[in-house]
Coordinates of C-alpha atoms in Angstrom, one line a residue:
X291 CA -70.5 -14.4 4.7
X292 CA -69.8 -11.0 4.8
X293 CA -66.5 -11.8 7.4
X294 CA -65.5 -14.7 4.8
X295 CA -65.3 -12.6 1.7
X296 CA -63.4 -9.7 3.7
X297 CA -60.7 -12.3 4.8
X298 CA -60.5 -13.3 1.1
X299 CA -59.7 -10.0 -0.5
X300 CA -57.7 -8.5 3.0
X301 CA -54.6 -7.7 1.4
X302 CA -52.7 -9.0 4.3
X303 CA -53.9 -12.7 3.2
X304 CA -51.4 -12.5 0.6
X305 CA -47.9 -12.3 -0.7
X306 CA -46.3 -9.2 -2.0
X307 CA -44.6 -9.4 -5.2
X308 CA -42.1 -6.6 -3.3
X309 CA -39.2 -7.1 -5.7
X310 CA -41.6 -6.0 -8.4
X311 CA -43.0 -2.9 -6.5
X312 CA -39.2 -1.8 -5.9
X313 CA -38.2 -2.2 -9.9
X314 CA -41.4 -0.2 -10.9
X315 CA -41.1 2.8 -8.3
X316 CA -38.3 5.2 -9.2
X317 CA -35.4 5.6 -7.2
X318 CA -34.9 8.7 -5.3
X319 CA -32.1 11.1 -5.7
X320 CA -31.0 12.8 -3.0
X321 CA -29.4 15.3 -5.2
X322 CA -32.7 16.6 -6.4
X323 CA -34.0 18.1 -3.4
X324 CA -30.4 19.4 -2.1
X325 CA -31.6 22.8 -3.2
X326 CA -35.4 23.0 -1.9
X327 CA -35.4 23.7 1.7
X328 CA -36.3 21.4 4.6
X329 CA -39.9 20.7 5.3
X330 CA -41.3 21.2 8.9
X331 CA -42.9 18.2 10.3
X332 CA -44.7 16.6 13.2
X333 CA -44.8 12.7 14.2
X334 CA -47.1 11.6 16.5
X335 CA -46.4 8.5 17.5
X336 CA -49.7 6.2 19.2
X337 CA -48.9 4.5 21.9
X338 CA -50.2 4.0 25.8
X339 CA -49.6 4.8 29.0
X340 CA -48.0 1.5 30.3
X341 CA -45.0 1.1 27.3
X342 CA -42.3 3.2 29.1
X343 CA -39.9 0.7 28.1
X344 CA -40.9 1.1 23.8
X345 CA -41.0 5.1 24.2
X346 CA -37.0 4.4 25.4
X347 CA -36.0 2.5 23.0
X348 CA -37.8 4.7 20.2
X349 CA -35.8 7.8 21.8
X350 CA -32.5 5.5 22.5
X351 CA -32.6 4.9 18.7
X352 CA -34.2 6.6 15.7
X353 CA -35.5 10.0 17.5
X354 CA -32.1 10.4 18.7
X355 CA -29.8 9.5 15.8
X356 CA -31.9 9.6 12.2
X357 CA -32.4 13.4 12.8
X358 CA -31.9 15.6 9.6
X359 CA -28.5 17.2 10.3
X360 CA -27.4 20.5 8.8
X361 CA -25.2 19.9 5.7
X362 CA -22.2 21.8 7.0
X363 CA -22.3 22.0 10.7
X364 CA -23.7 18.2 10.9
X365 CA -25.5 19.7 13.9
X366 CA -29.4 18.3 14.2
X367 CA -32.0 20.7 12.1
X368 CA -35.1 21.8 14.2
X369 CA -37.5 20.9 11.4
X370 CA -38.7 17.6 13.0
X371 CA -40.8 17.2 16.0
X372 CA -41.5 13.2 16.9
X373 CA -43.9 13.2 19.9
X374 CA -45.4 10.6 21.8
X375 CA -49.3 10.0 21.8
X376 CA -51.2 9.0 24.8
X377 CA -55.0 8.9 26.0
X378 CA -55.3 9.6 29.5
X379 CA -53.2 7.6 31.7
X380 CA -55.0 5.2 34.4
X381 CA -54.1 6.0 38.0
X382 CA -51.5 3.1 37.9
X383 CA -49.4 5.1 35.4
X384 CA -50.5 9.0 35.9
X385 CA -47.4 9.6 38.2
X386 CA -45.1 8.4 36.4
X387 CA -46.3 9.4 33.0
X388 CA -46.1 12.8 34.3
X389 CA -42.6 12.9 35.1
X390 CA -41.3 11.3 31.6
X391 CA -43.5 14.6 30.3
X392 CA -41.3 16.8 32.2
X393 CA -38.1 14.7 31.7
X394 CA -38.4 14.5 28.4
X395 CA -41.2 17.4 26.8
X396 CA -41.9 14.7 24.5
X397 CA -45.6 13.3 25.4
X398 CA -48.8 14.7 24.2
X399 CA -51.9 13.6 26.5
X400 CA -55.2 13.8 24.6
X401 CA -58.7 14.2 27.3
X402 CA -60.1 11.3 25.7
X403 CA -60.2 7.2 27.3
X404 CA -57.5 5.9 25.5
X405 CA -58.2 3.5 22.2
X406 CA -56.3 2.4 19.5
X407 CA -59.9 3.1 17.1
X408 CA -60.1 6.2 14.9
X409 CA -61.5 8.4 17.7
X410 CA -57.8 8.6 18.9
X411 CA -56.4 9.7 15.3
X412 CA -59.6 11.8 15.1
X413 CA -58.2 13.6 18.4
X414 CA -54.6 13.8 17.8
X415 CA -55.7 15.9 14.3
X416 CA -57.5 18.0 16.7
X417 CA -54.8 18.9 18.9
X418 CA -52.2 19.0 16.0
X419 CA -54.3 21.5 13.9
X420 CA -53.2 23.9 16.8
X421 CA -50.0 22.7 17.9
X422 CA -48.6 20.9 15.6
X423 CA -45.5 23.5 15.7
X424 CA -41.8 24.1 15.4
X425 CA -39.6 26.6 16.6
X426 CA -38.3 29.5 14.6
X427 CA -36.2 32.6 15.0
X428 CA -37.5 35.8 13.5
X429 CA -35.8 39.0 14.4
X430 CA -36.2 40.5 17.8
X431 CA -37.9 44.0 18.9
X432 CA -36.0 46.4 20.5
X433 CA -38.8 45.9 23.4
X434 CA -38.0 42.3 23.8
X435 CA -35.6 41.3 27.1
X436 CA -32.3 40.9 26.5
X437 CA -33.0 37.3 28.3
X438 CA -35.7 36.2 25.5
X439 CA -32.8 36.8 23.2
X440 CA -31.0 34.4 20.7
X441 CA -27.7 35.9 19.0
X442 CA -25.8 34.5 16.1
X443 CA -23.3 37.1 15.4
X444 CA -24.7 40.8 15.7
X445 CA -28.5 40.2 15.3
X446 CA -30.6 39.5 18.1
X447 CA -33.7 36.8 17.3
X448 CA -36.9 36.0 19.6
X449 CA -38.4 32.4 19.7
X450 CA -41.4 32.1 17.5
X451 CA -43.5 28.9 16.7
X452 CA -44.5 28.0 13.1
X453 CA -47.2 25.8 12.2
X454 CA -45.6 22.4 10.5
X455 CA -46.3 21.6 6.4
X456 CA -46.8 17.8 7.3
X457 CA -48.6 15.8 9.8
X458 CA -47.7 12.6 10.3
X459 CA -49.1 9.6 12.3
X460 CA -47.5 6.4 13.6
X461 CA -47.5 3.1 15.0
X462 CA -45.0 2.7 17.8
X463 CA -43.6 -0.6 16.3
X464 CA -42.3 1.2 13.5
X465 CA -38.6 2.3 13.5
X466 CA -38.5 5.7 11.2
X467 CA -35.6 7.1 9.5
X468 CA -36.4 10.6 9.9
X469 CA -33.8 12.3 7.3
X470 CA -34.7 10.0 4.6
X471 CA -38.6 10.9 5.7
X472 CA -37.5 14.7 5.6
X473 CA -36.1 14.3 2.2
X474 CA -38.9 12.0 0.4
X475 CA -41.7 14.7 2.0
X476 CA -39.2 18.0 0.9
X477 CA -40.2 16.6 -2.9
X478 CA -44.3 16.8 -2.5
X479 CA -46.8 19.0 -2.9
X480 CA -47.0 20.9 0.6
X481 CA -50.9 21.1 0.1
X482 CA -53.6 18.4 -0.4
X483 CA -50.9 15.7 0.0
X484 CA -51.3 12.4 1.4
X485 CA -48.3 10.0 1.6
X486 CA -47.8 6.5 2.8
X487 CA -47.9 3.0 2.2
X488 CA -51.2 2.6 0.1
X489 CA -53.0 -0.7 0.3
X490 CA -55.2 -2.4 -2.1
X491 CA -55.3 0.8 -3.6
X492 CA -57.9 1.8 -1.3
X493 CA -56.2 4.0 2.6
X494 CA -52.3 4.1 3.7
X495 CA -51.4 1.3 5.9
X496 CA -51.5 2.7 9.6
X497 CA -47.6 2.4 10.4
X498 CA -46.8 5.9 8.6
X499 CA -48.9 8.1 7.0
X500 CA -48.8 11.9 6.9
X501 CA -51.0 14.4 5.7
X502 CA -49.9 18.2 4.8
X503 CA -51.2 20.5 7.3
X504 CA -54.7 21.9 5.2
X505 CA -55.9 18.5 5.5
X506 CA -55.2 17.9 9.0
X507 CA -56.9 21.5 9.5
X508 CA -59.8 19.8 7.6
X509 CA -60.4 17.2 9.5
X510 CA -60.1 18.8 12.3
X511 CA -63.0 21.4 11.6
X512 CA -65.1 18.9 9.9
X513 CA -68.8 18.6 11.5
X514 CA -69.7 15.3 9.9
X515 CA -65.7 13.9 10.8
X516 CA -66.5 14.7 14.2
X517 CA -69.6 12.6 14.4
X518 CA -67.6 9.6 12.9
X519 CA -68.4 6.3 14.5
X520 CA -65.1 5.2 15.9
X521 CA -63.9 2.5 13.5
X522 CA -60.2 1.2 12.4
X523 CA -58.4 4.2 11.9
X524 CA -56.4 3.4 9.0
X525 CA -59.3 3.0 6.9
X526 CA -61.2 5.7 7.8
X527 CA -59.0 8.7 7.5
X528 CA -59.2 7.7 3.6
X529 CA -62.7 8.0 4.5
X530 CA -62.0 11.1 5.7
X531 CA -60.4 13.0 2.9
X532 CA -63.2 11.7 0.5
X533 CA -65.4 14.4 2.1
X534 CA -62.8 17.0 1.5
X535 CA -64.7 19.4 -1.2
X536 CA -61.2 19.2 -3.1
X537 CA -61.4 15.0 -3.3
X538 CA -60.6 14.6 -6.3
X539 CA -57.3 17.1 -6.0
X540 CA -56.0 15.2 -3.3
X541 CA -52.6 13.5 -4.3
X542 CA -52.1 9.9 -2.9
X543 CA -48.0 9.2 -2.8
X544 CA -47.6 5.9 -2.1
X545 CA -44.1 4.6 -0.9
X546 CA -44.0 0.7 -1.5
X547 CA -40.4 0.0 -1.7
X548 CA -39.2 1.8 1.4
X549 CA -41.9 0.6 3.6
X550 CA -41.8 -2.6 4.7
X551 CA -41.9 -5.1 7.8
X552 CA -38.9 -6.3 10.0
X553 CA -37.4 -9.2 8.6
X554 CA -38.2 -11.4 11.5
X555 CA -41.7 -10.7 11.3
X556 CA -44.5 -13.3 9.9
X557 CA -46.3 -10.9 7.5
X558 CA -46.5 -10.9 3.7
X559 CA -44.8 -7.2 4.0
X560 CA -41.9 -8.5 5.7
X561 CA -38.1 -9.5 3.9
X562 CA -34.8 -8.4 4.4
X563 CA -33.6 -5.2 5.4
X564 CA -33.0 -3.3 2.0
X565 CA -30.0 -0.8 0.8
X566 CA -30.4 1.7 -2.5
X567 CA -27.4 -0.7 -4.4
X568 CA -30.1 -4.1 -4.0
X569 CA -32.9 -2.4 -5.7
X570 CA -30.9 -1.1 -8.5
X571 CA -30.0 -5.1 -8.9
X572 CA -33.5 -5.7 -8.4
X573 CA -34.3 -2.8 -12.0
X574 CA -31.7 -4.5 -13.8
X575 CA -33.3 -8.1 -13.4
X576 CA -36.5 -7.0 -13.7
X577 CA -35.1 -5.3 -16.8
X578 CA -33.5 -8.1 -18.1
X579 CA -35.8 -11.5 -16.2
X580 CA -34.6 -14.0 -14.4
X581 CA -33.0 -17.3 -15.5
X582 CA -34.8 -20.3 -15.5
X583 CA -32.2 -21.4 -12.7
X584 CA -33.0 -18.6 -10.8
X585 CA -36.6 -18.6 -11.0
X586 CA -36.4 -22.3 -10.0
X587 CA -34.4 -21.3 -7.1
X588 CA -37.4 -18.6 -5.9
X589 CA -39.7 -21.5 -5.6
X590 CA -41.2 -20.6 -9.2
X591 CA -42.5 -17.9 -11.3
X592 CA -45.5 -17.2 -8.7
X593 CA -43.0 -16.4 -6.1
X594 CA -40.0 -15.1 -8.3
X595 CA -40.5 -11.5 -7.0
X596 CA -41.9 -12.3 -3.7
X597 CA -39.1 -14.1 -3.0
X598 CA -37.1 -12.7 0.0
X599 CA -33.1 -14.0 1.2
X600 CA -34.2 -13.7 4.7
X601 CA -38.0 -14.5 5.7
X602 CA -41.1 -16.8 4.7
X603 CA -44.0 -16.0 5.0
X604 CA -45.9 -16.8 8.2
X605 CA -42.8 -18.7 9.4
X606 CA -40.5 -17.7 12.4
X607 CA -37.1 -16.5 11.4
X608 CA -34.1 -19.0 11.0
X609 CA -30.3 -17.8 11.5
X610 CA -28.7 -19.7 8.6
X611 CA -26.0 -20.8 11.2
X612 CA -25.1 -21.0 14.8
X613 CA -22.4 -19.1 16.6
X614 CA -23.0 -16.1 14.8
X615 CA -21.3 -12.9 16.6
X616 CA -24.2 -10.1 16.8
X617 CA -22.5 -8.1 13.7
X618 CA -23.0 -11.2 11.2
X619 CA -26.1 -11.9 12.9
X620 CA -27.3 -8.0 11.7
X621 CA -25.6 -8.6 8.4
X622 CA -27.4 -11.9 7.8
X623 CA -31.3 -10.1 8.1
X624 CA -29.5 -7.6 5.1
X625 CA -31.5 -8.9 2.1
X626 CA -29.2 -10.5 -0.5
X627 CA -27.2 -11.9 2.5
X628 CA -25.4 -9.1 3.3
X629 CA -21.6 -8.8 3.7
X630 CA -21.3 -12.9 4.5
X631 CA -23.6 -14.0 2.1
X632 CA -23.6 -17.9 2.4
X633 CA -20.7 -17.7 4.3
X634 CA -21.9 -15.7 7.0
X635 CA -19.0 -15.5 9.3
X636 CA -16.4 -12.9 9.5
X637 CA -12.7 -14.2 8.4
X638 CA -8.7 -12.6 8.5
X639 CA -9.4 -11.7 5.0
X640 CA -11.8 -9.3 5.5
X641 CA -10.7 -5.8 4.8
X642 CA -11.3 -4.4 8.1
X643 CA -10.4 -7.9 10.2
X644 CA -8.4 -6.8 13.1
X645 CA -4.4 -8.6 13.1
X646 CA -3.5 -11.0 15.6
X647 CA -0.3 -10.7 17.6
X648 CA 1.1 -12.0 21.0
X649 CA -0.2 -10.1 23.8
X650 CA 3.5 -9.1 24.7
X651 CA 3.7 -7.6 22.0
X652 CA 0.4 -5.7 22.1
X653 CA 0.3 -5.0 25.7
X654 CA 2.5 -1.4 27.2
X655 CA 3.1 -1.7 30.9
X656 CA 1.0 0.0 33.5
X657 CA 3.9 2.3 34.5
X658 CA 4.9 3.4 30.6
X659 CA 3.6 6.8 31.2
X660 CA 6.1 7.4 33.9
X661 CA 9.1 6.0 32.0
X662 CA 8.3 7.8 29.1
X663 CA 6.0 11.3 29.2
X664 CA 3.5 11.3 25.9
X665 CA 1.6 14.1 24.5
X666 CA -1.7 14.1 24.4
X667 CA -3.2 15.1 20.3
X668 CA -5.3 18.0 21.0
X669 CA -7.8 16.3 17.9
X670 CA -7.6 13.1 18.9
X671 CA -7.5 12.7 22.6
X672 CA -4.8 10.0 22.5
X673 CA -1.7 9.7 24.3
X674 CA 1.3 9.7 21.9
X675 CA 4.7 8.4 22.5
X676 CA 6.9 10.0 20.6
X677 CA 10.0 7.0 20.5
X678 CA 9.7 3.0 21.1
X679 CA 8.6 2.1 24.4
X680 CA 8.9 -1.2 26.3
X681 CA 6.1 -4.0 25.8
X682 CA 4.7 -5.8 29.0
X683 CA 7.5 -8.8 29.5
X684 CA 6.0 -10.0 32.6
X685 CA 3.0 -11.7 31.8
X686 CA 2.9 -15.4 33.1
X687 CA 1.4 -19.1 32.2
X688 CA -1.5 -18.9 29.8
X689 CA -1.9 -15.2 28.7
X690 CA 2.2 -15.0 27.9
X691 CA 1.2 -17.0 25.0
X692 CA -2.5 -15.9 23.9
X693 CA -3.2 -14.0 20.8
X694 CA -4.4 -10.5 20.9
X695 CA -6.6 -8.5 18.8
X696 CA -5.4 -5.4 17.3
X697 CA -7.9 -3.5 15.9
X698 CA -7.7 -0.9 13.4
X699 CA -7.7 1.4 11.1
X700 CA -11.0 3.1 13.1
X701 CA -13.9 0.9 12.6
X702 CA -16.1 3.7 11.4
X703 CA -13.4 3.8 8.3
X704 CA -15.1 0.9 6.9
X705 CA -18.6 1.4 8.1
X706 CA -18.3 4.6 6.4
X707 CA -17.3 2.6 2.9
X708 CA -19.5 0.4 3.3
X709 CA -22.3 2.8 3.6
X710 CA -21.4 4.6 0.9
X711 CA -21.4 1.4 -1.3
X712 CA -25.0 0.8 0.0
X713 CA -26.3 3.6 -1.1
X714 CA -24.9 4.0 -3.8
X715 CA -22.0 7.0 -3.0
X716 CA -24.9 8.7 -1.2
X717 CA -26.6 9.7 -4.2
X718 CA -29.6 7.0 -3.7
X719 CA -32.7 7.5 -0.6
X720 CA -33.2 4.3 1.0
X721 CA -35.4 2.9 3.9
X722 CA -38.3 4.8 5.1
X723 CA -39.9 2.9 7.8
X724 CA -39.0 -0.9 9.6
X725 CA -42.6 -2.0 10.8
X726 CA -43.7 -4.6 12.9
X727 CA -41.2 -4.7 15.5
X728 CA -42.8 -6.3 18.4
X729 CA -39.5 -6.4 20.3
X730 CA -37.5 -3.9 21.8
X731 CA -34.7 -5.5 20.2
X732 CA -35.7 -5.2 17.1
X733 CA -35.2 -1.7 17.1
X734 CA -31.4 -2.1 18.2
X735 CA -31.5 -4.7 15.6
X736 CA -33.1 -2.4 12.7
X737 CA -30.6 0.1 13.9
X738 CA -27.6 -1.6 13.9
X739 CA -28.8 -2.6 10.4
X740 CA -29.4 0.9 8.6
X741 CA -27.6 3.2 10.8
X742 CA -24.9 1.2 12.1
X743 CA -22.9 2.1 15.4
X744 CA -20.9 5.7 13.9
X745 CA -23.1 7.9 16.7
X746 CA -23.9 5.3 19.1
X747 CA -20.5 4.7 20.5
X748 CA -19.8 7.1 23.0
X749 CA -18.3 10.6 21.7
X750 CA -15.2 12.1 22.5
X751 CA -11.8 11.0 22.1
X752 CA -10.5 9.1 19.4
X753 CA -10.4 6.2 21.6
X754 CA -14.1 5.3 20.9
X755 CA -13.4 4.1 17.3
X756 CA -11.6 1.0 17.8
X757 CA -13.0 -1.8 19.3
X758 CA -11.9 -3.8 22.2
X759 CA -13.0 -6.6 21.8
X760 CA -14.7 -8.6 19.0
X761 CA -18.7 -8.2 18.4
X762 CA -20.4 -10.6 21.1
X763 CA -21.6 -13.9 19.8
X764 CA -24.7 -15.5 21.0
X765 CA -24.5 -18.9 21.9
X766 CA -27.8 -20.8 22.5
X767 CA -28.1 -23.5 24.8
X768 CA -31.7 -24.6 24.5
X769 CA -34.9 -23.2 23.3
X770 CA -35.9 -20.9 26.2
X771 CA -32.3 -19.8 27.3
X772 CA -29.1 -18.0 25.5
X773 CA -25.8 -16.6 26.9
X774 CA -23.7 -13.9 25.5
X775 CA -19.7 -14.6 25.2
X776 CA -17.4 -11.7 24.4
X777 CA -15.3 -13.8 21.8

């Protein structure tokens, strides 16, 4: 009886009204905590010993490129630490888990078995309310080797290590934007805070959750927490923090817009990947209601603000047409439809479509560079020809006639208006946390969704910014196999 009643009220047995949660919660400026100064922070993130191939990905995508950057230089801040979680590795994995520590200096190995129960939480709090640290310059001693020395200009610093303002703790199928993290924790209290994604009103959902540092030192140090039976650990950190003497002073910062599962997931917290300009449509027509039309066309007024342009509930994901190339596949998980809405393909009238011309014309012969000597642009890394040069006349059969792609201006032109349309000329915070990504691929997915591909290409010359090809299509052929063509 007791199991039956649980399943009835388990908010996970029912569908959000999301659209609502996103028109009720304010939107967050970025311009308001331009002036406070970053926040110091530690992710742990729980996983085990045998998912090398997740901790990758995880550092192949947000660790490496949702960094806070410094507002001039553009160079990554120090303020975030993301490490990686582990109970002790069995003897299958110890080797190898030791040299990804010293590869990478990104694993943290409690001395416990390892669970997925609130013993391991209870142990990571432990070790963080010690080293949950990042490093700091202060200014050296004249006693200090010149080797321990940092300079920036004419003062000398030594390497210190400061204790962090926020703990955090989460899931490794979440995909975290760690600047938009940064900012939303930058506007809290720094003491007896705890921020997440609060369910039924009762604990924050186990994806994300932080707590500032006097808590974790709490809990930690706690006699009774330490004798905890170990239980779902989501749950019982709220638990937790009811024993703090200072209960009742403990703020509770729920995030439910910017939270939320992948859209291919099967979960009532799962829709369409969401952009600062959609949930200021969603205020206005919550402002305003929905048509009758409208609310017809969301399957009625139960489901009006449930309703989601991507997913349904506890059904697998459907690409609303085949022989999608992988950009308008990304673009078609973008809730409201994103750039191809209902026509989901790119065409020539798109603003950054590449032109077509023959490949004579688009092709310069292998030996150009000895008829004609270019520069080489010092910013851009291109060779420059400085008068007309002669096209390749020599192709034969087929490819004398075939069309060529030209592509440009510099992809990252548009990508770069296109973000700032999204969020709304920068001025708006957007997504948190992706959970619920039980694919690798999900994460290149979520991150060719909210980031896009600005740092991913390689760096360097100029070259890097256009394409040479269009975005690969994939082309299923049955229901177990697919085959990528370059198109």
């Amino acid at each position: 009886m007791v199991a039956h009643v649980r399943q009835v009220q388990d908010p996970d047995k029912e569908l959000l009204p999301w659209r609502e949660m996103c028109a009720k919660q304010p939107a967050f400026v970025n311009a308001a905590v331009e002036q406070v100064e970053p926040v110091d922070l530690l992710v742990g993130v729980l996983t085990t010993d045998a998912k090398f191939e997740r901790r990758s990905v995880i550092r192949d995508t947000y660790m490496r490129h949702t960094v806070p950057k410094h507002a001039s230089s553009g160079r990554p801040l120090g303020n975030v630490q993301v490490k990686f979680i582990l109970g002790r590795p069995r003897r299958e994995y110890a080797e190898r888990v030791a040299m990804e520590m010293e590869l990478y200096n990104d694993i943290v190995v409690l001395d416990i078995k390892e669970t997925q129960w609130s013993r391991k939480t209870y142990e990571f709090f432990r070790w963080a309310a010690e080293n949950a640290t990042v490093p700091v310059l202060v200014p050296g001693k004249p006693t200090t080797p010149s080797k321990n020395l940092v300079r920036i200009g004419q003062q000398a610093y030594e390497v210190r290590w400061k204790l962090v303002d926020y703990v955090l703790k989460a899931d490794d199928d979440a995909f975290i934007v760690l600047n938009e993290l940064e900012r939303r924790l930058r506007a809290l209290p720094r003491h007896l805070l705890h921020w997440g994604y609060k369910i039924a009103d009762w604990f924050m959902g186990g994806e994300l959750y932080a707590l500032s540092y006097d808590l974790v030192e709490f809990i930690a140090r706690s006699q009774d927490i330490a004798r905890w039976p170990s239980l779902k650990e989501d749950e019982q950190v709220a638990q937790w923090l009811r024993l703090h003497p200072q209960a009742n002073n403990v703020t509770w910062a729920s995030e439910h817009c910017w939270i939320y599962d992948h859209p291919r997931a099967k979960t009532p917290y799962a829709h369409g990947f969401l952009f600062p300009n959609l949930v200021n449509a969603i205020k206005h027509e919550y402002i305003q209601g929905l048509s009758e039309e409208e609310i017809v066309h969301r399957g009625g007024a139960k489901h009006a603000w449930s309703y989601s342009t991507t997913t349904r509930w506890g059904m697998p994901y459907r690409s609303p047409q085949r022989g999608m190339s992988m950009e308008e596949s990304v673009e078609a998980l973008v809730e409201g439809g994103g750039r191809w809405d209902r026509r989901w393909h790119r065409t020539t009238q798109d603003v950054d479509a590449p032109p077509t011309m023959p490949q004579t014309e688009a092709l310069l012969m292998a030996n150009t560079s000895r008829l004609i000597s270019p520069s080489h642009d010092p910013e851009l890394g291109l060779a420059v020809y400085a008068q007309e040069v002669p096209t390749h006349t020599r192709l034969e059969g087929v490819g004398a006639a075939r069309e060529s792609h030209v592509w440009g201006p510099p992809m990252y032109e548009y990508a770069e208006t296109l973000r700032s349309e999204r969020y709304v000329n920068d001025t708006l915070g957007g997504t948190v946390a992706v959970h619920f990504l039980k694919k690798e691929a999900w994460f290149y997915e979520t991150m060719l969704a909210l980031v896009g591909t600005r740092h991913t290409w390689p760096l360097g010359s100029a070259a890097n910014a256009w394409r040479m090809y269009n975005s690969p299509s994939v082309q299923p052929f049955s229901q177990t196999y697919s085959w990528i063509a370059v198109s």
